[in-house]
Amino acid sequence: MKLLKTILISTIVCMCVTQNCFAQDTDTSVPKNFISLDPFLPIFGTYQLLYERGIGKNISAAVSLGYKGSSGLFEVANVDFDRFESNTLNFNGYKVVPEFRWYFQKSKMGFNGLYAGAYFKYQDASADLGGQYTSRDAIDSNILIDARLQSVVFGFQLGYKWQLQSGFFIDLIFAGPGFSSNTITLTEITPVPEAFYDDLSESLQDIGIIDFIDPDFRVNGNQKTKITLPAWRYGIKIGYAF
């Protein structure tokens, strides 16, 4: 939570300072405040709200806050591999996404149309990982682990904003390549056999991209495991300008 507060305060201060720097250049005849949400995320148990503010002729700053309370309609029922069958896995947590945008069209048209920008994302989510594990020696063990995933993402984005009637708009991000630094922390609630982590690491490496980036990748219990992966951002939002 301390990191979240730091990110929010830094973003707000940056928005205020930049707004003052560009105040004389901003066209006051167009809306500069935008509030939007993703109408599809609640299906996945996530709720996210974005506030965007115009700070120059073609430049805006924004910050979005998201909370994930469940898996929604699509339960993640497995982190399964050959000898492990997991219970339903429900991650919950929050994320904050500051971003800057530059709109390509002339300033008199307002903050809409094609834009490019950069974004930063911090995400913190946790879940109970539990299930039945059978070792190669045919020994059964009940697995119960507190799993936590913390991600820091940097990237660029390309999108388009359509201005509708009565101040409403649609905001589409269709390209958002970046990279993420991820920290996985598995804390054992009950003792877990070491062979479980060997099999779990091997299963994750079979995904392909992890093995390509880090051939020696291994998940360990009661300590942090770090890995850097490519990231991609996309989405659609509906909002109101004022």
CSV table of C-alpha atoms in Angstrom, one decimal:
chain,number,residue,atom,x,y,z
A,1,MET,CA,0.0,0.0,0.0
A,2,LYS,CA,2.9,2.4,0.7
A,3,LEU,CA,4.1,2.0,-3.0
A,4,LEU,CA,0.6,2.6,-4.2
A,5,LYS,CA,0.4,5.8,-2.2
A,6,THR,CA,3.8,6.9,-3.6
A,7,ILE,CA,2.7,6.2,-7.2
A,8,LEU,CA,-0.6,8.1,-6.8
A,9,ILE,CA,1.0,11.1,-5.1
A,10,SER,CA,3.7,11.3,-7.7
A,11,THR,CA,1.2,11.1,-10.6
A,12,ILE,CA,-1.0,13.8,-9.2
A,13,VAL,CA,1.9,16.1,-8.5
A,14,CYS,CA,3.2,15.5,-12.0
A,15,MET,CA,-0.2,16.2,-13.5
A,16,CYS,CA,-0.6,19.5,-11.5
A,17,VAL,CA,2.9,20.7,-12.3
A,18,THR,CA,2.6,19.9,-16.0
A,19,GLN,CA,-0.8,21.5,-16.2
A,20,ASN,CA,0.6,24.8,-14.9
A,21,CYS,CA,3.4,24.7,-17.4
A,22,PHE,CA,1.0,24.3,-20.3
A,23,ALA,CA,-1.9,26.3,-19.0
A,24,GLN,CA,-1.4,29.3,-21.3
A,25,ASP,CA,-1.3,27.0,-24.4
A,26,THR,CA,-4.4,25.0,-23.7
A,27,ASP,CA,-7.6,25.7,-25.7
A,28,THR,CA,-10.4,26.4,-23.1
A,29,SER,CA,-13.1,25.7,-25.6
A,30,VAL,CA,-12.8,21.9,-25.5
A,31,PRO,CA,-13.3,19.4,-22.6
A,32,LYS,CA,-10.2,18.6,-20.7
A,33,ASN,CA,-11.5,16.1,-18.2
A,34,PHE,CA,-12.4,12.5,-19.0
A,35,ILE,CA,-13.7,9.7,-16.8
A,36,SER,CA,-14.1,6.2,-18.2
A,37,LEU,CA,-14.4,2.5,-17.3
A,38,ASP,CA,-14.0,-0.8,-19.1
A,39,PRO,CA,-17.5,-2.4,-19.4
A,40,PHE,CA,-16.1,-5.9,-19.9
A,41,LEU,CA,-13.7,-6.2,-17.0
A,42,PRO,CA,-16.5,-7.0,-14.4
A,43,ILE,CA,-17.1,-10.2,-16.3
A,44,PHE,CA,-13.6,-11.2,-15.1
A,45,GLY,CA,-14.2,-9.9,-11.5
A,46,THR,CA,-12.2,-6.7,-12.1
A,47,TYR,CA,-13.4,-3.1,-11.7
A,48,GLN,CA,-11.3,-0.3,-13.2
A,49,LEU,CA,-11.9,3.5,-13.4
A,50,LEU,CA,-9.7,6.0,-15.4
A,51,TYR,CA,-9.4,9.7,-15.0
A,52,GLU,CA,-7.7,11.7,-17.8
A,53,ARG,CA,-6.8,15.4,-17.8
A,54,GLY,CA,-5.7,17.5,-20.8
A,55,ILE,CA,-2.4,19.3,-19.8
A,56,GLY,CA,-1.4,20.9,-23.1
A,57,LYS,CA,-2.6,21.4,-26.7
A,58,ASN,CA,-2.3,17.7,-27.6
A,59,ILE,CA,-1.0,16.2,-24.4
A,60,SER,CA,-2.9,14.5,-21.5
A,61,ALA,CA,-2.0,12.7,-18.3
A,62,ALA,CA,-4.2,9.9,-16.8
A,63,VAL,CA,-4.3,7.5,-14.0
A,64,SER,CA,-6.5,4.4,-13.6
A,65,LEU,CA,-7.3,2.4,-10.5
A,66,GLY,CA,-8.4,-1.2,-10.7
A,67,TYR,CA,-9.5,-3.8,-8.2
A,68,LYS,CA,-9.9,-7.6,-8.8
A,69,GLY,CA,-12.1,-9.3,-6.3
A,70,SER,CA,-12.6,-12.7,-8.0
A,71,SER,CA,-12.3,-14.6,-11.2
A,72,GLY,CA,-15.8,-13.5,-12.2
A,73,LEU,CA,-17.7,-15.7,-14.5
A,74,PHE,CA,-14.5,-17.6,-15.6
A,75,GLU,CA,-13.1,-19.5,-12.7
A,76,VAL,CA,-9.4,-20.5,-13.0
A,77,ALA,CA,-9.8,-24.0,-11.8
A,78,ASN,CA,-6.3,-25.3,-12.4
A,79,VAL,CA,-2.6,-24.8,-12.2
A,80,ASP,CA,-2.5,-28.5,-13.0
A,81,PHE,CA,0.3,-30.7,-14.2
A,82,ASP,CA,0.8,-34.4,-14.3
A,83,ARG,CA,0.7,-35.1,-10.5
A,84,PHE,CA,-1.1,-32.1,-9.2
A,85,GLU,CA,-4.8,-31.1,-9.4
A,86,SER,CA,-5.5,-27.7,-7.9
A,87,ASN,CA,-8.6,-26.2,-6.4
A,88,THR,CA,-10.4,-23.2,-7.8
A,89,LEU,CA,-7.8,-20.3,-7.9
A,90,ASN,CA,-9.2,-16.8,-7.3
A,91,PHE,CA,-6.7,-14.0,-7.4
A,92,ASN,CA,-7.6,-10.7,-5.8
A,93,GLY,CA,-5.7,-7.5,-5.5
A,94,TYR,CA,-5.3,-4.0,-7.1
A,95,LYS,CA,-3.5,-2.2,-9.8
A,96,VAL,CA,-2.6,1.4,-10.6
A,97,VAL,CA,-1.8,2.6,-14.1
A,98,PRO,CA,-0.4,6.2,-14.7
A,99,GLU,CA,0.0,7.2,-18.4
A,100,PHE,CA,0.7,10.0,-20.7
A,101,ARG,CA,-0.8,10.5,-24.2
A,102,TRP,CA,-0.1,12.6,-27.2
A,103,TYR,CA,-2.9,13.2,-29.7
A,104,PHE,CA,-2.0,13.5,-33.4
A,105,GLN,CA,-4.9,15.8,-34.5
A,106,LYS,CA,-5.0,19.6,-34.2
A,107,SER,CA,-5.7,20.9,-30.7
A,108,LYS,CA,-9.0,22.7,-31.8
A,109,MET,CA,-10.5,19.2,-32.2
A,110,GLY,CA,-10.0,18.4,-28.6
A,111,PHE,CA,-8.4,15.3,-27.0
A,112,ASN,CA,-9.8,12.7,-29.4
A,113,GLY,CA,-8.7,10.8,-32.4
A,114,LEU,CA,-5.5,8.8,-32.8
A,115,TYR,CA,-3.0,9.0,-30.0
A,116,ALA,CA,0.3,7.5,-28.8
A,117,GLY,CA,1.7,7.4,-25.3
A,118,ALA,CA,3.6,5.6,-22.5
A,119,TYR,CA,2.3,3.9,-19.5
A,120,PHE,CA,3.4,2.4,-16.2
A,121,LYS,CA,1.6,-0.3,-14.2
A,122,TYR,CA,1.9,-1.7,-10.7
A,123,GLN,CA,-0.1,-4.7,-9.8
A,124,ASP,CA,-0.3,-6.7,-6.6
A,125,ALA,CA,-2.5,-9.8,-6.4
A,126,SER,CA,-2.7,-12.9,-4.2
A,127,ALA,CA,-4.5,-16.2,-4.0
A,128,ASP,CA,-4.6,-19.4,-2.1
A,129,LEU,CA,-3.0,-22.2,-4.1
A,130,GLY,CA,-4.3,-25.6,-2.9
A,131,GLY,CA,-4.9,-29.1,-4.1
A,132,GLN,CA,-3.7,-32.7,-4.1
A,133,TYR,CA,-0.1,-33.6,-5.1
A,134,THR,CA,1.2,-37.1,-5.8
A,135,SER,CA,5.0,-37.4,-5.9
A,136,ARG,CA,6.9,-39.7,-8.3
A,137,ASP,CA,7.1,-42.1,-5.4
A,138,ALA,CA,3.3,-42.2,-5.2
A,139,ILE,CA,3.1,-40.3,-1.9
A,140,ASP,CA,0.1,-38.0,-1.6
A,141,SER,CA,0.3,-34.6,-0.1
A,142,ASN,CA,-2.2,-31.8,0.6
A,143,ILE,CA,-0.9,-28.5,-0.8
A,144,LEU,CA,-1.9,-25.2,0.7
A,145,ILE,CA,0.2,-22.1,-0.3
A,146,ASP,CA,-0.4,-18.4,-0.1
A,147,ALA,CA,0.6,-17.2,-3.6
A,148,ARG,CA,1.4,-13.5,-4.3
A,149,LEU,CA,2.2,-11.9,-7.6
A,150,GLN,CA,3.7,-8.3,-7.9
A,151,SER,CA,4.2,-6.9,-11.3
A,152,VAL,CA,5.8,-3.6,-12.5
A,153,VAL,CA,5.2,-2.9,-16.2
A,154,PHE,CA,6.6,-0.2,-18.5
A,155,GLY,CA,5.3,0.2,-22.1
A,156,PHE,CA,4.1,2.2,-25.0
A,157,GLN,CA,0.6,2.3,-26.4
A,158,LEU,CA,-1.4,3.3,-29.5
A,159,GLY,CA,-5.1,4.0,-29.4
A,160,TYR,CA,-8.1,5.9,-30.7
A,161,LYS,CA,-10.8,7.9,-29.0
A,162,TRP,CA,-14.2,8.5,-30.6
A,163,GLN,CA,-16.2,11.5,-29.4
A,164,LEU,CA,-19.9,10.7,-29.3
A,165,GLN,CA,-22.9,12.9,-28.6
A,166,SER,CA,-23.7,14.6,-25.3
A,167,GLY,CA,-20.1,14.3,-24.1
A,168,PHE,CA,-19.7,10.6,-24.2
A,169,PHE,CA,-16.8,8.8,-25.9
A,170,ILE,CA,-15.3,5.4,-26.7
A,171,ASP,CA,-11.6,4.9,-26.0
A,172,LEU,CA,-9.8,1.9,-27.7
A,173,ILE,CA,-6.2,0.9,-26.9
A,174,PHE,CA,-5.3,-1.5,-29.7
A,175,ALA,CA,-1.5,-1.8,-29.2
A,176,GLY,CA,0.4,-1.6,-25.9
A,177,PRO,CA,3.8,-3.5,-26.1
A,178,GLY,CA,6.0,-3.4,-23.0
A,179,PHE,CA,7.9,-5.5,-20.5
A,180,SER,CA,7.1,-6.6,-17.0
A,181,SER,CA,9.2,-7.4,-13.9
A,182,ASN,CA,7.4,-10.0,-11.9
A,183,THR,CA,8.0,-11.2,-8.3
A,184,ILE,CA,6.3,-14.4,-7.3
A,185,THR,CA,6.1,-15.2,-3.6
A,186,LEU,CA,4.9,-18.6,-2.4
A,187,THR,CA,4.4,-18.9,1.4
A,188,GLU,CA,3.6,-22.3,2.7
A,189,ILE,CA,0.6,-22.6,5.0
A,190,THR,CA,1.3,-26.3,5.4
A,191,PRO,CA,4.6,-28.0,4.7
A,192,VAL,CA,5.2,-28.7,1.0
A,193,PRO,CA,7.5,-31.4,-0.4
A,194,GLU,CA,10.5,-30.0,-2.4
A,195,ALA,CA,9.5,-32.2,-5.3
A,196,PHE,CA,6.4,-30.2,-5.8
A,197,TYR,CA,8.4,-27.1,-6.7
A,198,ASP,CA,10.5,-29.1,-9.1
A,199,ASP,CA,7.4,-30.3,-10.9
A,200,LEU,CA,5.8,-26.8,-10.8
A,201,SER,CA,8.9,-25.1,-12.2
A,202,GLU,CA,9.1,-27.7,-15.0
A,203,SER,CA,5.4,-27.2,-15.8
A,204,LEU,CA,5.8,-23.4,-16.1
A,205,GLN,CA,8.9,-23.8,-18.3
A,206,ASP,CA,6.7,-25.9,-20.7
A,207,ILE,CA,4.8,-22.8,-21.4
A,208,GLY,CA,7.6,-22.0,-23.8
A,209,ILE,CA,8.3,-18.3,-23.4
A,210,ILE,CA,9.6,-18.6,-19.8
A,211,ASP,CA,12.1,-21.3,-20.9
A,212,PHE,CA,13.2,-19.1,-23.8
A,213,ILE,CA,13.8,-16.1,-21.5
A,214,ASP,CA,15.3,-17.9,-18.5
A,215,PRO,CA,16.2,-21.6,-19.0
A,216,ASP,CA,17.1,-21.9,-15.4
A,217,PHE,CA,13.8,-20.5,-14.1
A,218,ARG,CA,12.6,-22.2,-10.9
A,219,VAL,CA,9.9,-21.4,-8.4
A,220,ASN,CA,10.9,-21.8,-4.7
A,221,GLY,CA,8.8,-21.9,-1.6
A,222,ASN,CA,9.0,-19.4,1.2
A,223,GLN,CA,11.1,-17.0,-0.8
A,224,LYS,CA,10.8,-14.6,-3.8
A,225,THR,CA,11.2,-15.7,-7.4
A,226,LYS,CA,11.7,-12.9,-10.0
A,227,ILE,CA,11.3,-13.1,-13.8
A,228,THR,CA,11.0,-10.5,-16.6
A,229,LEU,CA,8.5,-11.1,-19.3
A,230,PRO,CA,7.1,-9.2,-22.3
A,231,ALA,CA,3.8,-7.5,-21.7
A,232,TRP,CA,0.9,-6.3,-23.8
A,233,ARG,CA,-1.9,-3.8,-23.0
A,234,TYR,CA,-5.2,-3.4,-24.8
A,235,GLY,CA,-8.8,-2.6,-24.0
A,236,ILE,CA,-11.9,-0.6,-24.6
A,237,LYS,CA,-13.5,2.0,-22.4
A,238,ILE,CA,-16.7,4.0,-22.4
A,239,GLY,CA,-16.6,7.4,-20.7
A,240,TYR,CA,-17.8,11.0,-20.3
A,241,ALA,CA,-15.9,14.3,-21.1
A,242,PHE,CA,-16.5,17.5,-19.3
